XYZ file of C-alpha atoms in Angstrom:
753
model
C 157.865 37.028 62.245
C 156.061 40.282 63.421
C 152.312 40.472 63.504
C 152.125 42.516 60.519
C 154.056 40.557 58.433
C 152.427 37.157 59.785
C 149.049 38.759 58.742
C 150.365 39.945 55.389
C 151.534 36.341 54.629
C 148.269 34.726 55.363
C 146.764 36.780 52.261
C 144.198 39.353 51.815
C 140.447 39.759 52.868
C 140.452 37.740 55.942
C 137.911 38.205 58.148
C 138.268 38.481 62.086
C 135.754 38.413 64.747
C 136.198 40.075 68.437
C 134.224 39.624 71.494
C 133.938 43.469 72.866
C 133.352 44.558 76.336
C 131.524 47.730 77.059
C 129.670 48.069 73.789
C 126.309 48.699 75.389
C 124.404 50.805 73.095
C 124.012 52.012 69.273
C 126.109 54.844 69.859
C 129.125 52.682 70.750
C 128.434 50.759 67.634
C 128.322 53.775 65.641
C 131.702 54.818 67.224
C 133.509 51.724 66.533
C 132.168 51.253 63.001
C 132.908 54.979 62.195
C 136.618 54.776 63.655
C 137.451 51.367 61.531
C 135.776 52.446 58.557
C 138.550 55.391 58.201
C 141.257 52.842 58.272
C 142.687 51.476 55.174
C 142.040 48.011 54.009
C 139.178 47.397 56.481
C 135.809 46.670 55.175
C 132.431 44.948 56.010
C 132.553 46.271 59.744
C 129.767 44.771 61.768
C 129.079 45.299 65.578
C 125.990 43.863 67.593
C 125.626 44.846 71.154
C 123.307 41.960 71.698
C 126.076 39.478 71.028
C 128.813 41.978 71.881
C 130.739 40.834 68.843
C 132.774 43.000 66.105
C 133.607 41.489 62.790
C 135.724 42.842 60.062
C 137.433 42.197 56.769
C 140.957 43.041 56.799
C 143.344 43.274 53.892
C 146.265 42.524 55.523
C 148.553 43.827 52.913
C 147.687 47.239 54.275
C 146.749 46.835 57.994
C 147.390 44.391 60.696
C 144.572 43.094 62.996
C 146.685 44.570 65.995
C 146.098 47.838 64.496
C 142.464 47.347 64.209
C 142.681 46.168 68.180
C 144.555 49.088 69.311
C 142.133 51.616 67.495
C 139.079 50.119 69.214
C 141.158 49.661 72.429
C 141.674 53.497 72.346
C 137.926 54.026 72.228
C 137.751 52.342 75.629
C 136.498 48.867 74.528
C 137.999 45.793 75.588
C 138.748 43.218 72.610
C 139.210 39.445 73.017
C 140.130 37.459 69.794
C 137.551 34.676 69.027
C 139.134 31.420 68.667
C 140.242 30.255 65.441
C 138.300 26.882 63.944
C 141.496 24.767 64.423
C 141.252 25.539 68.183
C 137.440 25.483 68.481
C 137.140 22.254 66.784
C 138.571 20.558 69.678
C 135.784 18.896 72.046
C 138.241 18.977 74.927
C 139.464 22.764 74.250
C 135.598 23.336 73.830
C 134.987 22.450 77.336
C 137.683 25.360 78.477
C 135.267 28.093 77.830
C 136.133 31.229 75.863
C 137.398 32.903 78.611
C 140.439 30.633 78.835
C 141.164 30.972 75.116
C 144.498 32.911 75.222
C 145.813 31.093 78.260
C 145.025 27.648 76.729
C 147.518 28.406 73.723
C 150.117 30.693 75.637
C 148.902 33.907 74.122
C 148.400 37.475 75.534
C 145.815 39.941 74.412
C 147.796 41.618 71.752
C 150.608 40.820 69.616
C 150.285 36.724 69.722
C 152.151 35.371 66.694
C 150.732 31.790 67.010
C 147.078 30.565 66.116
C 145.451 32.984 67.969
C 146.365 35.481 65.220
C 144.872 33.110 62.607
C 142.066 34.871 60.881
C 138.338 33.538 60.885
C 137.064 32.835 57.337
C 133.761 33.762 56.256
C 132.621 30.222 56.652
C 133.192 30.647 60.681
C 131.532 34.063 61.313
C 129.027 32.563 63.020
C 131.025 30.296 65.231
C 130.009 32.582 68.139
C 126.587 31.001 67.805
C 128.196 27.549 68.459
C 129.825 28.804 71.731
C 126.409 30.579 72.818
C 124.667 27.156 72.127
C 126.714 25.506 74.667
C 128.159 26.759 77.754
C 130.178 29.702 76.653
C 127.968 32.550 75.612
C 130.825 35.139 76.335
C 133.632 36.159 78.466
C 131.500 38.434 80.419
C 128.237 36.492 80.649
C 126.664 36.524 84.011
C 129.535 38.633 85.529
C 128.792 41.256 88.219
C 128.637 45.067 87.008
C 131.442 45.728 89.278
C 133.735 43.116 87.877
C 133.591 45.078 84.384
C 135.977 48.096 83.223
C 132.981 50.417 83.750
C 132.139 49.217 87.145
C 135.914 49.296 88.324
C 135.765 52.856 87.251
C 132.786 53.901 89.121
C 133.867 52.279 92.215
C 137.275 53.836 91.936
C 135.997 57.531 91.265
C 133.292 57.076 94.165
C 136.284 56.100 96.504
C 137.951 59.030 95.486
C 135.065 61.529 95.799
C 134.165 60.166 99.281
C 137.749 60.634 100.244
C 137.720 64.027 98.876
C 134.551 64.696 101.151
C 136.126 63.608 104.145
C 139.256 65.491 103.765
C 136.805 68.552 103.321
C 135.372 67.554 106.818
C 138.612 67.140 108.403
C 141.394 69.259 106.595
C 138.922 72.132 104.843
C 142.308 73.458 103.607
C 143.373 70.817 101.509
C 139.736 69.930 100.213
C 139.955 72.023 96.939
C 143.183 69.965 95.818
C 141.321 66.804 97.005
C 138.384 67.233 94.910
C 140.750 68.324 91.921
C 142.537 64.809 92.205
C 139.343 63.187 92.535
C 138.021 64.924 88.982
C 141.473 64.146 87.319
C 141.504 60.488 88.290
C 137.971 60.042 87.101
C 138.271 62.075 83.817
C 141.508 60.697 82.900
C 140.261 57.604 81.041
C 137.262 59.662 79.677
C 139.587 62.013 78.256
C 141.845 59.500 76.787
C 138.614 57.980 74.907
C 137.638 61.514 73.761
C 141.167 62.005 72.236
C 141.117 58.764 70.684
C 137.698 59.455 68.997
C 138.636 62.900 67.805
C 141.838 61.423 66.292
C 139.333 58.685 64.578
C 137.332 61.560 63.225
C 134.622 61.800 65.847
C 135.369 65.159 67.951
C 131.693 65.528 69.006
C 131.124 62.613 71.349
C 129.900 62.693 74.876
C 133.633 61.571 76.059
C 134.559 64.857 74.451
C 131.561 66.820 76.254
C 132.391 65.451 79.480
C 136.209 66.331 79.373
C 135.588 69.953 78.599
C 133.022 70.000 81.247
C 135.325 68.654 83.709
C 138.343 70.879 82.626
C 136.117 73.862 82.633
C 134.983 73.027 86.137
C 138.336 72.790 87.143
C 139.320 76.141 85.274
C 136.564 77.957 87.199
C 137.153 76.697 90.704
C 134.127 74.498 90.929
C 136.457 71.239 91.606
C 134.086 69.758 94.036
C 131.007 69.901 91.005
C 133.667 68.477 88.678
C 134.161 65.647 90.833
C 130.681 64.706 91.257
C 129.929 65.336 87.472
C 132.780 62.581 86.879
C 131.434 60.194 89.365
C 127.745 60.657 87.943
C 128.779 59.968 84.380
C 130.486 56.888 85.352
C 127.456 55.687 87.167
C 125.208 56.230 83.855
C 127.771 54.446 81.899
C 127.272 51.526 84.465
C 123.707 51.901 84.337
C 123.752 51.641 80.390
C 125.836 48.699 80.675
C 123.436 46.887 83.048
C 120.475 47.916 80.883
C 122.208 46.282 77.718
C 123.117 43.052 79.618
C 119.466 42.859 80.773
C 118.358 43.131 76.853
C 120.863 40.269 76.207
C 119.852 38.131 78.770
C 117.034 36.719 76.706
C 119.386 35.787 73.951
C 121.854 34.445 76.617
C 119.220 32.359 77.823
C 118.357 30.719 74.531
C 121.947 30.137 73.610
C 122.068 28.189 77.181
C 119.374 25.625 76.351
C 121.288 23.214 73.954
C 123.450 21.126 76.552
C 127.114 20.939 76.591
C 127.416 17.294 75.997
C 125.205 14.674 74.088
C 125.243 10.941 74.026
C 125.889 9.341 70.553
C 125.231 5.611 69.438
C 127.677 4.121 67.254
C 127.546 0.699 66.181
C 125.771 -0.237 69.598
C 128.031 1.902 71.643
C 127.159 4.994 73.385
C 129.908 7.607 73.900
C 129.811 11.147 75.192
C 130.384 13.903 72.916
C 130.306 17.629 72.796
C 127.007 18.819 71.161
C 128.245 21.221 68.897
C 130.407 18.610 67.174
C 127.247 16.394 66.179
C 127.098 16.031 62.501
C 123.624 14.914 60.457
C 122.807 11.486 60.191
C 124.368 10.518 63.760
C 122.237 8.945 66.195
C 121.874 10.635 69.568
C 120.151 8.961 72.729
C 118.049 11.237 74.927
C 117.329 9.942 78.452
C 114.049 11.255 80.477
C 114.814 14.641 81.693
C 117.733 15.660 79.338
C 117.440 18.212 76.856
C 117.743 17.470 73.315
C 121.157 18.161 71.824
C 120.233 18.656 68.030
C 117.173 19.355 65.552
C 116.582 15.806 64.497
C 113.688 12.901 64.116
C 112.543 10.351 66.450
C 113.838 6.996 65.404
C 112.345 5.061 68.316
C 110.537 5.777 71.598
C 107.471 7.982 72.483
C 107.552 10.704 75.209
C 105.993 13.746 76.098
C 108.289 16.996 74.699
C 108.624 20.072 76.441
C 109.125 22.581 73.942
C 108.304 25.834 75.723
C 111.990 26.823 76.212
C 112.174 27.297 72.163
C 108.447 27.774 71.009
C 106.765 29.146 74.172
C 104.093 26.424 73.979
C 103.075 26.047 77.475
C 101.922 22.237 77.243
C 104.144 19.348 76.478
C 103.183 17.178 73.301
C 103.608 13.606 72.806
C 105.949 12.607 69.994
C 106.798 9.188 68.598
C 108.787 7.679 65.829
C 109.132 10.117 62.880
C 108.346 13.250 64.606
C 110.445 16.168 64.533
C 112.013 17.577 67.627
C 113.822 20.784 68.482
C 117.202 21.397 69.934
C 116.889 22.599 73.351
C 113.405 20.764 74.137
C 113.063 18.931 77.497
C 112.304 14.918 77.167
C 110.094 14.472 79.847
C 108.776 10.841 80.153
C 110.827 8.020 78.189
C 114.287 7.188 76.526
C 114.500 8.385 72.929
C 116.674 7.660 70.016
C 117.036 10.792 67.750
C 118.532 10.971 64.386
C 120.498 14.263 64.016
C 118.883 16.341 61.221
C 120.715 19.565 61.203
C 124.257 20.459 62.514
C 124.720 22.815 65.260
C 124.878 26.089 63.409
C 121.786 25.412 61.381
C 119.238 24.391 64.554
C 116.487 25.902 65.343
C 118.289 27.732 68.420
C 121.049 29.068 66.242
C 118.695 30.135 63.554
C 116.993 32.261 66.366
C 120.184 33.631 67.734
C 121.466 34.432 64.304
C 118.141 36.118 63.297
C 118.283 38.384 66.364
C 122.087 39.143 65.373
C 120.990 40.093 62.153
C 118.226 41.949 63.199
C 120.372 44.691 65.065
C 121.634 45.643 61.820
C 117.847 46.259 60.207
C 117.329 49.329 62.009
C 113.917 51.097 62.576
C 113.361 54.180 60.151
C 112.729 56.192 63.499
C 116.047 54.833 64.652
C 117.984 56.098 61.515
C 116.356 59.484 62.085
C 117.628 59.609 65.670
C 120.972 58.993 64.445
C 120.912 61.370 61.785
C 119.451 64.123 64.062
C 122.272 63.555 66.761
C 124.904 64.184 64.206
C 124.279 67.648 63.842
C 122.286 68.105 67.329
C 125.825 67.538 69.065
C 127.709 70.350 67.056
C 124.933 72.554 67.543
C 124.850 72.129 71.246
C 128.676 72.832 71.762
C 128.319 75.953 69.433
C 125.219 77.083 71.737
C 127.344 76.429 74.837
C 130.277 78.610 73.169
C 127.696 81.371 72.551
C 126.385 81.329 76.295
C 130.131 81.280 77.343
C 131.176 84.390 75.319
C 128.099 86.503 74.329
C 127.120 87.838 77.665
C 130.700 88.694 79.027
C 131.748 90.111 75.772
C 128.342 91.986 74.651
C 126.929 92.683 78.376
C 129.658 92.811 80.574
C 128.689 89.577 82.358
C 131.160 87.657 84.874
C 133.243 85.149 83.194
C 132.996 82.567 85.895
C 129.073 82.600 86.000
C 128.784 82.431 81.972
C 131.540 79.676 81.727
C 129.739 77.706 84.533
C 126.203 77.975 82.737
C 127.894 77.069 79.427
C 129.271 73.944 80.937
C 126.041 72.712 82.241
C 124.261 73.384 79.301
C 126.781 71.485 77.218
C 126.539 68.521 79.917
C 122.458 68.675 79.866
C 122.683 68.880 75.998
C 124.288 65.401 75.853
C 122.160 63.072 73.610
C 122.775 59.758 75.518
C 119.416 59.198 76.485
C 118.039 60.331 73.054
C 120.217 58.080 71.230
C 119.599 54.960 73.348
C 115.700 55.591 73.477
C 115.262 53.681 70.287
C 117.484 50.852 70.426
C 116.927 50.015 73.982
C 113.179 49.678 72.837
C 114.013 47.650 69.803
C 116.233 45.213 71.789
C 113.920 44.742 74.404
C 111.129 44.087 71.854
C 113.398 41.577 70.070
C 114.451 39.659 73.074
C 110.807 39.589 74.633
C 109.423 38.169 71.250
C 111.955 35.586 70.875
C 111.261 34.411 74.552
C 107.673 34.006 73.062
C 108.621 32.512 69.927
C 107.916 35.502 68.127
C 110.911 36.347 65.845
C 111.429 39.728 64.217
C 114.184 40.502 61.996
C 115.163 43.890 63.200
C 113.518 47.642 64.384
C 112.291 48.044 60.475
C 110.298 45.030 60.809
C 108.841 46.034 64.227
C 108.011 49.483 62.767
C 106.402 48.073 59.912
C 104.506 45.549 61.598
C 103.081 48.163 64.054
C 101.722 50.094 60.968
C 100.151 47.159 59.405
C 96.706 47.607 57.918
C 95.867 44.405 55.889
C 97.167 40.704 56.946
C 97.179 38.302 53.950
C 96.906 34.800 55.105
C 97.859 31.534 53.282
C 95.289 28.891 53.864
C 97.287 25.575 54.061
C 99.446 25.288 57.105
C 98.947 28.803 58.230
C 94.974 29.152 58.909
C 94.485 25.452 58.866
C 96.642 22.467 59.986
C 98.187 21.952 56.998
C 96.870 17.976 56.714
C 93.761 16.964 56.174
C 91.531 14.642 58.646
C 88.261 12.743 58.380
C 85.403 14.728 59.255
C 82.413 12.750 58.719
C 81.662 9.304 57.966
C 78.363 8.381 56.497
C 77.392 4.792 56.642
C 74.818 2.946 54.472
C 75.707 -0.753 55.210
C 77.343 -2.403 58.494
C 79.046 -0.200 60.988
C 81.550 2.948 61.133
C 84.111 0.862 62.506
C 83.819 -1.625 59.410
C 83.768 1.217 56.907
C 86.867 2.727 58.405
C 88.661 -0.839 58.630
C 87.894 -1.512 55.086
C 88.719 1.773 53.838
C 92.204 1.602 55.620
C 92.867 -1.676 54.483
C 93.342 -0.549 50.779
C 95.141 2.792 51.980
C 97.633 1.428 54.183
C 101.062 1.882 53.055
C 100.159 4.936 50.544
C 101.824 8.357 51.288
C 99.065 10.233 50.061
C 97.864 12.762 52.578
C 94.115 11.635 52.281
C 95.436 7.904 52.756
C 97.237 8.812 55.875
C 94.383 10.715 57.388
C 92.233 7.863 56.799
C 94.657 5.265 58.313
C 95.322 7.424 61.245
C 91.842 8.093 61.799
C 90.986 4.226 61.822
C 93.600 3.678 64.171
C 92.495 6.514 66.474
C 88.961 4.665 66.397
C 90.299 1.478 67.631
C 89.973 -0.469 64.095
C 92.352 -3.416 63.704
C 93.993 -2.720 60.334
C 94.954 -5.551 57.899
C 96.460 -4.706 54.562
C 94.497 -5.477 51.495
C 96.008 -7.638 48.729
C 96.332 -6.727 45.317
C 96.024 -3.047 45.901
C 96.136 -1.029 42.599
C 95.958 2.789 42.105
C 93.482 3.599 39.435
C 94.787 7.332 38.330
C 92.424 10.033 38.749
C 89.844 7.497 40.338
C 90.851 5.771 43.306
C 92.240 2.601 44.680
C 91.251 -1.105 44.517
C 92.255 -4.186 46.493
C 90.739 -7.090 47.997
C 90.440 -8.172 51.776
C 89.268 -11.840 53.026
C 87.832 -12.296 49.556
C 85.939 -9.101 49.444
C 86.363 -6.635 46.491
C 87.080 -3.166 47.770
C 87.024 0.227 45.762
C 87.817 3.476 47.649
C 87.589 6.688 45.390
C 85.677 9.790 44.032
C 82.001 9.513 44.187
C 81.446 9.999 40.515
C 83.569 6.904 39.757
C 81.769 5.180 42.256
C 78.340 5.731 41.305
C 79.115 3.465 38.206
C 80.313 0.524 40.177
C 77.218 0.252 42.447
C 73.960 1.519 42.878
C 73.533 4.363 45.680
C 71.369 4.404 48.465
C 68.686 6.810 48.814
C 69.862 10.337 49.923
C 73.799 9.306 49.562
C 73.971 11.650 46.709
C 72.559 14.490 48.424
C 74.826 13.745 51.345
C 78.023 13.938 49.043
C 76.715 17.305 47.236
C 76.507 18.581 50.872
C 79.652 17.582 52.161
C 81.478 18.994 49.088
C 79.721 22.129 49.301
C 81.294 22.496 52.676
C 84.770 22.397 51.072
C 85.447 18.954 51.864
C 87.016 15.975 49.860
C 84.727 13.037 49.975
C 85.558 9.278 49.321
C 83.261 6.623 48.476
C 83.742 3.114 49.745
C 82.446 0.359 47.445
C 82.464 -3.368 48.679
C 81.441 -6.342 46.322
C 79.227 -3.993 44.118
C 77.609 -2.437 47.179
C 78.188 1.366 48.179
C 78.503 1.068 52.098
C 80.113 4.411 52.986
C 81.158 7.852 52.566
C 84.300 9.418 53.910
C 84.584 13.142 54.160
C 88.180 14.905 54.760
C 89.043 18.335 55.248
C 92.242 20.371 56.175
C 90.559 21.944 59.371
C 91.233 25.477 60.648
C 93.634 25.663 63.564
C 91.979 25.944 66.779
C 93.094 29.274 67.633
C 92.531 30.541 64.087
C 88.999 32.065 64.493
C 89.830 34.155 67.617
C 92.636 35.328 65.659
C 90.988 36.955 62.906
C 88.394 38.156 65.443
C 91.059 39.665 67.489
C 92.735 41.291 64.200
C 89.197 43.114 63.564
C 89.411 44.548 66.967
C 92.667 46.009 66.040
C 91.496 47.499 63.250
C 93.259 45.214 60.897
C 91.409 43.982 57.627
C 92.639 39.986 57.383
C 92.153 38.165 53.781
C 92.710 34.550 53.070
C 94.747 33.560 49.771
C 94.393 29.891 48.715
C 95.140 27.717 45.918
C 92.393 25.852 46.366
C 88.952 26.081 44.438
C 86.457 28.879 45.432
C 84.158 26.248 47.201
C 86.886 25.024 49.605
C 88.122 28.603 49.892
C 84.568 29.785 50.785
C 83.689 27.010 53.317
C 87.008 27.895 55.602
C 86.698 31.604 55.034
C 83.146 31.672 55.886
C 83.563 29.684 59.177
C 86.621 31.928 60.407
C 85.027 35.508 58.940
C 87.175 36.807 56.560
C 87.561 37.639 53.058
C 89.444 35.317 50.454
C 90.719 34.702 46.977
C 90.617 31.190 45.727
C 92.784 29.312 43.012
C 95.847 31.475 43.731
C 99.149 30.580 42.162
C 102.222 32.022 43.766
C 102.531 34.829 41.155
C 98.760 35.437 42.028
C 99.660 35.801 45.264
C 102.388 38.325 44.720
C 99.665 40.380 42.624
C 97.259 40.328 45.309
C 99.671 41.388 47.956
C 100.977 44.356 45.501
C 97.459 45.486 44.667
C 96.597 45.419 48.463
C 99.696 47.380 49.251
C 98.445 50.533 47.226
C 95.564 50.797 50.135
C 97.992 50.299 53.071
C 100.726 48.393 54.970
C 100.235 44.469 54.047
C 101.676 41.709 56.274
C 101.920 38.448 54.366
C 101.630 34.941 56.600
C 102.639 31.949 55.165
C 104.549 28.829 55.310
C 105.171 26.860 51.975
C 107.922 27.313 49.179
C 105.117 28.711 47.245
C 104.595 31.801 49.457
C 108.091 32.922 49.443
C 107.460 35.249 46.433
C 104.294 36.841 48.301
C 106.286 36.930 51.736
C 109.134 38.857 50.050
C 106.556 41.123 48.159
C 104.835 42.401 51.396
C 105.658 45.444 53.476
C 106.341 42.532 56.304
C 106.479 38.699 55.516
C 105.863 36.408 58.419
C 106.837 32.667 57.972
C 104.897 30.074 60.347
C 107.803 27.962 62.052
C 106.354 24.869 60.961
C 106.962 25.917 57.501
C 109.857 25.484 54.749
C 113.363 26.805 55.255
C 112.773 28.929 52.075
C 109.819 30.515 53.975
C 111.875 31.299 56.970
C 114.709 32.891 55.007
C 112.571 34.791 52.822
C 110.308 35.985 55.702
C 110.873 39.433 57.911
C 109.873 37.284 60.973
C 108.599 33.864 62.202
C 106.336 32.250 64.691
C 107.886 29.633 65.966
C 104.726 28.118 67.708
C 102.993 28.018 64.506
C 99.736 29.381 66.100
C 97.776 31.719 64.165
C 96.924 33.940 67.331
C 100.528 34.523 67.444
C 100.183 36.992 64.423
C 97.985 39.047 66.920
C 100.639 38.771 69.703
C 103.216 40.002 67.163
C 101.108 43.188 66.159
C 100.574 44.017 69.920
C 104.148 43.799 70.662
C 105.292 45.705 67.737
C 102.497 48.483 68.544
C 104.011 48.412 72.046
C 107.356 48.769 71.109
C 106.361 51.712 69.010
C 104.624 53.346 72.030
C 107.356 52.832 74.209
C 109.731 54.663 71.485
C 107.286 57.655 71.679
C 107.641 57.538 75.107
C 111.241 57.532 75.553
C 111.603 60.151 72.930
C 109.183 62.449 74.937
C 110.872 61.977 78.003
C 114.397 62.394 76.570
C 113.659 65.701 74.402
C 111.282 66.818 77.264
C 113.814 66.940 80.048
C 116.365 68.199 78.099
C 114.299 71.138 76.776
C 113.247 72.036 80.789
C 117.094 71.936 81.896
C 118.478 73.552 78.879
C 116.380 76.498 80.131
C 117.026 76.117 83.682
C 121.128 75.762 82.846
C 120.910 79.053 81.057
C 119.044 80.809 83.541
C 121.276 79.653 86.193
C 118.652 77.765 88.153
C 120.371 74.321 87.829
C 124.120 73.894 88.095
C 126.629 71.091 86.509
C 125.861 68.231 88.864
C 122.084 68.754 88.273
C 122.569 68.725 84.814
C 124.580 65.660 84.561
C 122.155 64.068 86.966
C 119.306 65.216 84.667
C 121.161 63.438 81.666
C 121.663 60.412 83.483
C 118.417 60.054 84.959
C 116.808 60.406 81.445
C 118.989 57.741 80.380
C 117.801 55.391 83.604
C 114.336 56.435 82.775
C 114.211 55.658 78.995
C 116.351 52.244 79.575
C 113.802 51.352 82.379
C 110.861 52.161 80.303
C 112.220 49.980 77.617
C 113.033 47.047 79.815
């Protein structure tokens, strides 16, 4: 069966994914997407420079996948089909690595009729994420530049140029033809790509400008400069590729955090399996020094967990039974048994990678403007170059060779490479730098909006506060503090209520031996009762405790003062005697106050939104130094965010399901990494470490990225303005023009990195 008929037999609307070598900038992405969009039966074309992937949905009754590959290959890119699920699901094959994909089932790069032609369904669009988590980030990951096609071209053209110069020194009579040969050899693949792009409906490309300039140089006898120009162009493309690979390095490093293999425990037997095949509910053994292979919950063991590779948190945290752990974290001290809570494609690392992939599609307004600008800029430069070539000889009798030369120089210096790459290079670097520090932003649009933020609305619980109450005060009126905590914990043991859990944990922290009370019974709306060693215990709201026992002098005043501080107060009554008060509060995060102060310094107005009562809200807001709105339901938060948005750009930071509407309503919604999946999916970004101060770091990173973009645009346009003038005046020639263009590209890329 032929490739086309095989495709057609499988039905319509199949999704294919390819690895693309040489797609190193936004211009490359635009070129591929434009070329494929013009083909019949092709839709939903998506390309990413960060992951070097191309995904397209193909109506196989109209076009074959081979035609797609031929069109993209004609533009100068190397495609490798992603493995279909049937092959990728094999643990043994997984260990082969993607670079052996074709050899593994006997297919070449083109025209395979077997499994390699099987399309990837929508459900498998992110299988590349699975590969990145293990060992096979990509065929070209970590490969030296000289082994890539662009690298080989620059080496070959460099060798030809050096040979031509040697001939010039030894046999001057043959020098011209040696340089002609060097020019033709170097420009041939460039011209081939230019013609393919023109056929695809894109006549104004850098490859076309380069081909015209090289041909013009040969036409006017400037073969030596033509050869040098071709070589410098090849060098510029290699530098662009190196820069793009640097931008990918952070994401590639994330993908390599999750180990290849894991130890699964089943029926008391330990066996080694591929980490990407782990399923929810399985139990894995994580030895000291191992990386945790999946997001999960600790079933047994206590150990120090180094989460810095994932969250950026510099200090290991001690975790035990019931605590959650991230895939990619390092177990430092003792063996752990962990129940897998998320499949490989949904774990923290996969979500980070997926967010960065998706972020490439959410381009900044500045980037979209540059794209639109370059569309009319290129034809304008071509028209201006033609004017320089034709007008002086025809109108003023100028020498054709002189003005053709100057027109070619103008054509080269006018190339918008540096301008086009100036924004995406900065955005990619910012996204990568943020991901390494646990600051995730879903694209350039989010970075630009974050940089312009004027107001930040914080949810209180779990965002500015720890998200769980803890004991802050114990007032003792009979016996000792340890005795008060022991008796209170006795009736709260076994309860899942947050206040009960906090009291029991605090009692354990204070070294109390906790014995569960008998006959424990909850009194709805009042408290809880029980008995221990013959003592009748009541723990509950002070107003109900007052009816059970007389209160010591000053106890009522102390209770009222604690409640005025926004704390929840419980009273302990034992055998008709009020023996103590326990106050609890969801305390501010340790870095919350410094974060609010830093935001004030940045000229940003912080405000807290909370569903708690006004007294609690006022206490927290006063301690942190910011405005607040209390008793806010989810729709109230949305209304406040929209109202604040009238006066400036608003960022909303939250962590709960009830925050999701407000996150969506804000100019920028940021979710705490400890928050719910709904909040994380709704938000425009996330703070993996759940540190309040990371909001400040995100704002600073966004502002730095936008400053970097402005610098890059100024350099790109400034250099062009100078050399456009010098080229027309004849002060600079072809090789200086291309060197200036390459130099500008290098400068803006280096500045971005």
